[in-house]
XYZ file of C-alpha atoms in Angstrom:
499
model
C 8.671 -29.485 -2.998
C 9.781 -32.841 -2.036
C 13.005 -33.139 -3.891
C 16.727 -32.068 -2.873
C 19.066 -30.199 -4.927
C 21.462 -33.404 -4.050
C 19.318 -35.704 -5.363
C 18.625 -33.791 -8.790
C 22.594 -33.749 -8.615
C 24.196 -36.557 -7.457
C 27.643 -38.359 -8.198
C 27.461 -41.577 -10.376
C 28.809 -43.709 -12.909
C 27.899 -43.860 -16.619
C 26.307 -44.273 -18.950
C 22.865 -43.819 -17.988
C 21.304 -42.724 -14.605
C 17.973 -44.969 -15.096
C 19.555 -47.807 -16.671
C 22.856 -48.025 -14.587
C 22.338 -45.764 -11.483
C 18.864 -46.658 -10.753
C 19.253 -50.134 -11.525
C 22.359 -50.383 -9.145
C 20.633 -48.533 -6.343
C 17.917 -50.868 -6.499
C 19.891 -53.971 -6.524
C 22.099 -52.767 -3.624
C 18.453 -51.503 -1.706
C 17.075 -54.951 -2.390
C 20.254 -56.422 -0.813
C 20.179 -54.171 2.439
C 16.735 -55.181 2.619
C 17.184 -58.454 2.406
C 19.961 -57.936 5.211
C 18.337 -56.303 7.263
C 15.363 -59.229 7.573
C 16.829 -61.767 10.348
C 18.018 -64.619 9.021
C 16.845 -64.177 5.343
C 20.585 -63.352 3.838
C 22.054 -66.501 5.318
C 18.712 -68.708 3.742
C 19.831 -67.038 0.288
C 21.351 -69.609 -1.783
C 20.562 -67.874 -5.139
C 19.362 -64.726 -6.472
C 17.467 -64.086 -9.665
C 17.311 -60.508 -11.321
C 14.755 -59.816 -14.089
C 14.564 -56.516 -16.155
C 11.543 -55.485 -18.161
C 10.740 -52.821 -20.777
C 13.401 -50.544 -21.808
C 15.822 -52.173 -19.160
C 15.366 -55.059 -21.511
C 15.503 -53.641 -24.713
C 18.623 -51.458 -24.215
C 19.895 -52.887 -21.051
C 23.524 -54.341 -22.401
C 24.518 -51.108 -24.056
C 23.459 -48.925 -21.216
C 25.305 -51.324 -18.783
C 22.381 -52.511 -16.893
C 23.517 -55.933 -16.426
C 26.941 -54.475 -14.984
C 24.922 -52.295 -12.565
C 23.084 -54.956 -11.196
C 25.724 -57.462 -10.591
C 27.814 -54.672 -8.714
C 24.489 -53.550 -6.509
C 24.118 -56.864 -5.321
C 27.615 -57.079 -4.400
C 27.237 -54.137 -2.457
C 28.501 -51.446 -4.647
C 26.922 -48.245 -4.497
C 27.221 -45.762 -7.885
C 28.541 -42.749 -5.875
C 31.098 -44.385 -4.165
C 32.543 -47.018 -6.271
C 35.693 -46.396 -8.041
C 35.052 -46.698 -11.761
C 38.774 -48.331 -12.065
C 37.623 -51.351 -10.306
C 34.763 -52.134 -12.149
C 36.147 -54.296 -14.673
C 38.059 -56.479 -12.486
C 34.677 -56.893 -10.295
C 32.680 -58.114 -13.116
C 35.468 -60.449 -14.334
C 35.759 -62.096 -10.986
C 32.155 -62.392 -10.602
C 31.983 -63.749 -14.321
C 34.631 -65.916 -14.380
C 34.072 -67.723 -10.988
C 30.324 -67.628 -11.226
C 30.334 -66.628 -7.951
C 28.474 -63.810 -6.318
C 29.288 -62.315 -3.126
C 26.005 -60.794 -1.920
C 26.233 -57.399 -0.370
C 30.062 -58.323 -0.255
C 29.650 -60.767 2.614
C 27.616 -63.758 1.547
C 28.704 -65.748 -1.335
C 26.402 -67.771 -3.392
C 26.556 -69.558 -7.016
C 25.450 -67.288 -10.020
C 24.801 -68.220 -13.484
C 24.334 -64.754 -15.607
C 22.829 -66.384 -18.117
C 19.928 -67.684 -16.008
C 19.835 -65.490 -13.131
C 19.977 -62.412 -15.061
C 16.526 -62.402 -17.218
C 16.205 -59.755 -19.757
C 12.371 -60.251 -20.730
C 12.400 -58.270 -24.283
C 9.002 -60.027 -24.480
C 6.795 -57.910 -21.764
C 6.993 -54.315 -20.537
C 5.992 -54.418 -17.325
C 6.836 -57.102 -14.302
C 3.853 -59.504 -14.119
C 1.299 -58.315 -12.041
C 1.718 -54.882 -12.609
C -0.639 -52.717 -14.407
C 0.623 -50.387 -17.301
C -0.956 -47.429 -15.595
C 0.919 -47.357 -12.280
C 4.131 -48.683 -13.476
C 6.922 -47.392 -15.563
C 8.806 -48.853 -18.491
C 11.895 -49.380 -16.764
C 11.142 -52.414 -13.944
C 13.304 -54.772 -12.237
C 12.429 -57.604 -10.145
C 14.920 -59.207 -7.343
C 14.254 -62.730 -6.082
C 15.872 -64.689 -2.973
C 15.491 -68.393 -3.265
C 16.327 -70.745 -0.540
C 18.328 -73.940 -1.503
C 14.897 -76.242 -2.055
C 14.121 -72.997 -4.258
C 11.211 -71.336 -2.315
C 11.110 -67.629 -2.296
C 12.980 -66.172 0.768
C 12.260 -62.660 -0.518
C 11.058 -60.523 -3.589
C 10.849 -57.369 -4.335
C 10.172 -54.749 -7.773
C 11.608 -51.796 -8.314
C 11.157 -49.060 -10.727
C 13.932 -46.688 -11.923
C 12.158 -43.671 -12.888
C 14.774 -41.336 -14.376
C 17.946 -39.416 -13.009
C 18.733 -42.381 -10.522
C 15.754 -42.105 -8.770
C 14.634 -45.582 -7.884
C 10.819 -46.431 -6.294
C 9.595 -49.943 -5.396
C 6.229 -51.210 -6.720
C 4.213 -50.156 -3.265
C 6.113 -46.651 -3.803
C 5.263 -45.775 -7.431
C 1.452 -47.075 -6.556
C 0.881 -46.792 -3.333
C -2.759 -48.227 -1.919
C -5.074 -45.544 -1.513
C -6.293 -46.396 1.623
C -2.711 -46.252 2.955
C -1.405 -42.754 4.705
C 0.383 -40.942 1.872
C 4.253 -40.018 2.454
C 4.407 -36.634 3.772
C 6.225 -33.988 1.935
C 9.475 -32.880 3.421
C 8.941 -29.529 5.424
C 10.535 -26.718 4.219
C 10.579 -22.867 5.075
C 9.005 -22.121 1.413
C 6.724 -25.121 -0.372
C 5.666 -25.078 -3.754
C 4.099 -27.332 -6.268
C 4.190 -25.406 -9.636
C 6.219 -22.562 -10.907
C 3.568 -20.342 -10.816
C 3.481 -21.012 -6.938
C 7.198 -20.790 -6.542
C 7.558 -17.236 -8.153
C 4.084 -16.139 -5.746
C 6.224 -17.402 -2.702
C 9.397 -15.896 -3.703
C 7.471 -12.593 -4.444
C 5.982 -12.390 -0.791
C 8.935 -13.707 1.083
C 11.148 -10.996 -1.225
C 13.469 -13.793 -2.071
C 15.354 -14.911 -5.572
C 14.697 -18.264 -6.560
C 18.154 -19.403 -5.582
C 17.799 -17.677 -1.948
C 14.349 -19.542 -1.511
C 16.055 -22.908 -2.448
C 19.031 -22.451 -0.395
C 16.946 -22.107 2.430
C 14.964 -25.221 1.911
C 18.309 -26.791 1.217
C 18.951 -25.488 4.716
C 16.520 -26.807 6.430
C 16.612 -30.123 5.174
C 19.946 -30.550 6.642
C 18.935 -29.177 9.839
C 16.088 -31.533 9.873
C 18.248 -34.576 8.765
C 21.075 -33.768 11.709
C 18.056 -33.497 14.493
C 16.241 -36.281 13.463
C 18.587 -39.293 12.830
C 15.520 -41.250 11.831
C 15.060 -39.214 8.438
C 16.273 -40.826 5.399
C 19.738 -39.022 4.991
C 20.057 -37.219 1.296
C 23.447 -37.591 -0.082
C 25.605 -35.059 -0.284
C 29.075 -34.622 -1.452
C 30.766 -33.562 1.787
C 29.760 -34.770 5.633
C 26.726 -33.046 7.103
C 28.501 -31.999 10.185
C 32.035 -32.170 11.905
C 33.585 -29.245 10.024
C 32.635 -26.488 12.253
C 31.070 -24.352 9.644
C 27.605 -23.431 9.657
C 24.454 -24.946 7.566
C 24.518 -22.709 5.176
C 28.127 -22.938 4.518
C 27.975 -26.468 4.536
C 25.134 -26.265 1.818
C 27.169 -24.292 -0.697
C 30.381 -25.982 -0.205
C 28.392 -29.386 -1.140
C 27.155 -27.762 -4.341
C 31.184 -26.454 -4.997
C 32.065 -30.416 -4.164
C 29.453 -31.428 -6.983
C 30.982 -28.353 -9.364
C 34.363 -29.737 -8.567
C 33.054 -33.611 -9.911
C 31.476 -31.957 -13.436
C 35.005 -30.310 -13.588
C 37.090 -33.356 -13.316
C 34.687 -35.432 -15.532
C 35.043 -32.740 -18.173
C 38.881 -32.468 -17.576
C 39.276 -36.254 -18.564
C 36.702 -36.216 -21.236
C 39.343 -33.589 -22.938
C 42.231 -35.699 -22.034
C 41.520 -39.200 -23.148
C 41.673 -40.262 -26.458
C 40.544 -43.676 -28.156
C 37.418 -45.429 -29.049
C 34.325 -45.433 -27.058
C 33.081 -49.030 -25.748
C 30.158 -50.769 -27.123
C 30.648 -51.830 -30.764
C 29.934 -48.885 -32.462
C 33.494 -47.748 -32.788
C 32.722 -43.907 -31.950
C 35.962 -42.062 -31.343
C 36.561 -39.914 -28.730
C 36.522 -35.964 -30.247
C 36.629 -33.985 -27.359
C 40.494 -33.938 -27.642
C 40.585 -33.052 -31.458
C 38.160 -30.289 -30.831
C 39.981 -28.937 -28.007
C 43.091 -28.622 -29.785
C 41.468 -27.140 -32.928
C 39.607 -24.699 -30.566
C 42.883 -23.742 -28.569
C 44.896 -23.313 -31.766
C 42.259 -20.832 -33.438
C 42.326 -18.877 -30.123
C 46.176 -18.234 -30.800
C 46.223 -18.076 -34.164
C 46.333 -14.117 -34.115
C 43.072 -14.132 -36.386
C 40.020 -11.918 -35.576
C 38.312 -13.379 -32.876
C 35.103 -14.989 -34.386
C 32.568 -13.966 -32.385
C 30.755 -17.063 -31.755
C 33.827 -18.886 -30.579
C 32.586 -19.129 -27.067
C 29.937 -21.679 -28.506
C 32.612 -24.111 -29.664
C 33.854 -24.063 -25.654
C 30.168 -24.762 -24.970
C 29.775 -27.891 -27.591
C 33.200 -29.037 -26.222
C 32.451 -29.009 -22.903
C 29.113 -30.878 -23.033
C 30.779 -33.368 -25.553
C 33.829 -34.126 -22.951
C 31.196 -34.959 -20.146
C 29.345 -37.158 -22.594
C 31.865 -38.921 -23.799
C 33.040 -39.919 -19.970
C 29.621 -41.019 -19.444
C 29.474 -42.938 -22.490
C 32.672 -44.540 -21.313
C 31.684 -45.601 -17.857
C 32.925 -42.990 -16.272
C 32.359 -40.635 -12.862
C 29.821 -38.230 -13.906
C 27.170 -36.129 -11.740
C 23.348 -36.827 -12.967
C 21.941 -33.058 -14.167
C 19.237 -34.251 -13.919
C 20.345 -37.539 -15.300
C 23.049 -39.268 -17.015
C 22.464 -39.209 -20.499
C 22.233 -35.076 -20.264
C 25.015 -34.804 -18.043
C 26.627 -32.493 -20.297
C 24.366 -29.444 -20.481
C 24.248 -28.234 -16.854
C 28.652 -28.039 -16.564
C 28.969 -26.997 -20.136
C 26.735 -23.599 -19.244
C 28.686 -23.335 -15.974
C 32.052 -23.370 -17.856
C 30.578 -20.893 -20.241
C 29.700 -18.633 -17.790
C 33.010 -18.772 -15.415
C 34.771 -18.678 -18.811
C 33.179 -15.782 -20.617
C 30.866 -13.825 -18.833
C 31.200 -11.346 -16.107
C 34.997 -11.677 -16.503
C 35.659 -8.570 -14.426
C 33.979 -10.062 -11.328
C 36.210 -11.073 -8.497
C 36.559 -14.887 -7.630
C 33.969 -14.506 -4.755
C 31.589 -13.321 -6.802
C 31.836 -15.751 -9.323
C 31.691 -18.500 -6.419
C 28.567 -16.444 -5.441
C 26.980 -16.824 -9.312
C 28.064 -20.191 -9.875
C 25.729 -21.111 -6.794
C 22.863 -19.138 -7.748
C 23.076 -21.163 -10.928
C 22.904 -24.508 -9.407
C 20.256 -23.492 -6.934
C 17.873 -21.834 -9.611
C 18.739 -24.840 -11.983
C 17.599 -27.110 -9.226
C 14.159 -25.012 -8.736
C 13.366 -25.921 -12.036
C 14.082 -29.704 -12.454
C 12.420 -29.968 -9.386
C 9.116 -28.728 -11.044
C 9.895 -31.021 -13.799
C 10.589 -34.076 -11.480
C 7.501 -33.515 -9.421
C 5.056 -32.483 -12.216
C 6.126 -34.666 -15.211
C 9.118 -36.944 -16.031
C 12.997 -37.014 -16.206
C 13.085 -40.115 -17.749
C 13.591 -40.766 -21.447
C 11.781 -44.661 -21.407
C 8.806 -42.415 -19.911
C 8.539 -39.212 -22.124
C 11.570 -39.728 -24.639
C 15.175 -37.214 -24.593
C 12.766 -33.900 -24.011
C 12.496 -35.200 -20.313
C 16.221 -35.860 -20.276
C 18.482 -32.893 -22.597
C 14.964 -30.780 -23.079
C 14.913 -30.577 -19.220
C 18.572 -30.089 -18.593
C 18.457 -27.306 -21.007
C 15.392 -25.668 -19.388
C 17.381 -25.974 -16.077
C 20.543 -24.835 -17.551
C 18.362 -21.244 -19.167
C 17.261 -20.705 -16.031
C 20.468 -21.248 -13.933
C 22.136 -18.951 -16.151
C 19.875 -16.126 -15.752
C 19.840 -16.403 -12.111
C 24.033 -16.067 -12.336
C 23.697 -12.873 -14.655
C 21.431 -11.458 -11.868
C 18.227 -11.701 -13.588
C 14.622 -11.609 -12.302
C 12.451 -14.273 -11.113
C 10.430 -13.699 -13.988
C 13.380 -13.389 -16.288
C 14.252 -17.089 -15.010
C 10.741 -18.664 -15.830
C 10.763 -17.527 -19.061
C 13.992 -18.788 -19.950
C 13.390 -22.024 -18.957
C 9.544 -21.879 -20.622
C 11.731 -21.063 -24.037
C 14.514 -23.649 -23.737
C 11.875 -26.298 -23.107
C 9.251 -25.298 -25.445
C 12.210 -26.164 -28.483
C 12.717 -29.262 -27.063
C 9.361 -30.526 -27.337
C 8.587 -33.929 -28.777
C 12.195 -35.002 -28.859
C 12.777 -38.576 -28.862
C 15.245 -41.147 -27.212
C 16.235 -43.514 -29.864
C 19.857 -44.146 -29.186
C 21.947 -46.380 -31.622
C 22.460 -49.651 -30.365
C 21.354 -49.053 -26.880
C 24.228 -46.765 -26.217
C 24.492 -43.724 -24.836
C 26.427 -42.155 -27.729
C 24.424 -41.375 -31.002
C 23.030 -38.971 -31.074
C 23.222 -38.520 -27.091
C 26.946 -36.981 -27.068
C 26.204 -34.936 -30.092
C 22.572 -33.667 -28.370
C 23.927 -32.710 -25.301
C 26.106 -29.792 -27.336
C 22.843 -28.462 -28.889
C 21.004 -28.450 -25.600
C 23.690 -26.189 -24.305
C 23.744 -23.755 -27.250
C 19.855 -23.832 -26.985
C 20.233 -22.667 -23.399
C 22.238 -20.240 -24.281
C 20.255 -18.740 -26.361
C 16.873 -18.875 -24.557
C 18.312 -17.063 -21.776
C 19.641 -14.129 -24.191
C 16.417 -14.222 -25.356
C 14.553 -13.924 -21.835
C 16.728 -11.446 -20.798
C 16.297 -8.929 -23.560
C 12.322 -9.268 -23.226
C 10.430 -6.764 -21.085
C 6.973 -7.552 -21.842
C 6.277 -10.819 -20.844
C 5.309 -13.958 -22.574
C 2.334 -16.113 -23.599
C 3.182 -19.396 -22.332
C 3.981 -20.119 -18.820
C 6.399 -22.753 -17.617
C 3.989 -25.029 -15.958
C 2.185 -24.941 -18.985
C 5.060 -25.888 -21.442
C 5.730 -28.578 -18.463
C 2.028 -30.066 -18.710
C 2.341 -30.063 -22.715
C 5.916 -31.972 -22.341
C 4.507 -34.903 -19.981
C 1.348 -34.970 -22.442
C 3.276 -35.107 -25.222
C 5.675 -38.145 -23.641
C 2.753 -40.002 -22.736
C 1.593 -39.821 -26.747
C 4.773 -40.884 -27.884
C 4.938 -44.309 -28.578
C 7.029 -46.742 -26.732
C 9.627 -47.494 -29.690
C 10.545 -43.672 -29.666
C 11.585 -43.959 -25.987
C 14.374 -45.653 -25.199
C 13.837 -49.052 -26.412
C 16.175 -48.492 -29.538
C 13.192 -49.915 -31.955
C 12.539 -46.774 -34.025
C 14.172 -43.539 -35.180
C 17.842 -42.974 -35.693
C 18.374 -46.609 -33.864
C 16.196 -48.402 -36.423
C 17.367 -46.424 -39.889
C 21.064 -46.029 -39.251
C 23.396 -49.295 -40.056
C 25.428 -49.757 -37.151
C 29.357 -49.667 -38.459
């Protein structure tokens, strides 16, 4: 295990974790590394940003250009105020001045300094076998045009970024040591085995690991900090309580996103003229609930769809969301969490439901870590099976945990959920995270409920393991043609007339 819950679930802005959050973080990291090199920032007279592969093909629709400008300006996706974004971008574009890192002003002409290489899949000099189709190259130039500093990054899904050396390290170099946690695992089978030997649920195991990561971070200031919604110390509560409160803070952000999505009317940006449907759907569902007619036994699934749609409409509008594990799949996890809190175990006390909710997120994180470390959560690499499919798998296992299911049932539910998302392409119309992405989250959430129920009704095990399905998902993604992987060159993106 080398990934934290708070790296899978992180606060950012829409519409895409790989095309918005990742590039913004890459641009910000480049600026910070440039600033850390004595005198290099002051020598910089010009900055050039170049986008390749999927970032070039769908970057405009995904807001990659906006993200790069904001990151170069010193903004971070988890702290930026979405309400200030348009004004900041307008200032840069109208003045043709970029304040690098918020301090060093240089001339910046977007048409020549931010380049979309739609004819190149990977940055020059990188090999396809050791690259990712979301490549960025940043170059700082002096007055005479000489290179001051240059760096290649890859946005590898879920807002995670790697430099070229991190993605394909030299075999002779010492590899990065895995984080030290009390319960390490590298597969679902190992996770189940470690949990059984330790007498722990999966949620308890992940909680212990997160506590260890927080303690290590506080004891060693040299460690790269994990961004959490709450500050690590100074609030007078123990490590376990701080981890749990940080999880609940993420949940609070998800709730706020869903509420904004339900309350906001209008047309989504981007040119497809997609009308937000969550407010109208909410009105209709509420009217049916209060109509006095016999209750439809499947009515809770309408609410599941509403929750997912509301979150992803807010994401499509560039609002604040939580990657779960990506922005394009951000609606599935909160939809199932809302479903549990509203419709399941309704007789439980608030404290008990709080504990169940924390189990849900801890367990979902364990499953997400398996996909992140053994396959991919990038639509540009493996298609939407790596985004909505993974979110569905995480949510299904998390829901079993909230319902006090066994570790084996959790693994089974996660396996069922992914098994029936295998092969799902990523073909957004117009390069926008709208069609089919918004509805796809609702469908993924409903599948998660069904996978949970199927697993908890089963008593005699199952033939396929979660590890086998994860490997199958990754191999399927590698076999999938690139035009079906977030390039908007095939599928719905090609065969539907934009209107």
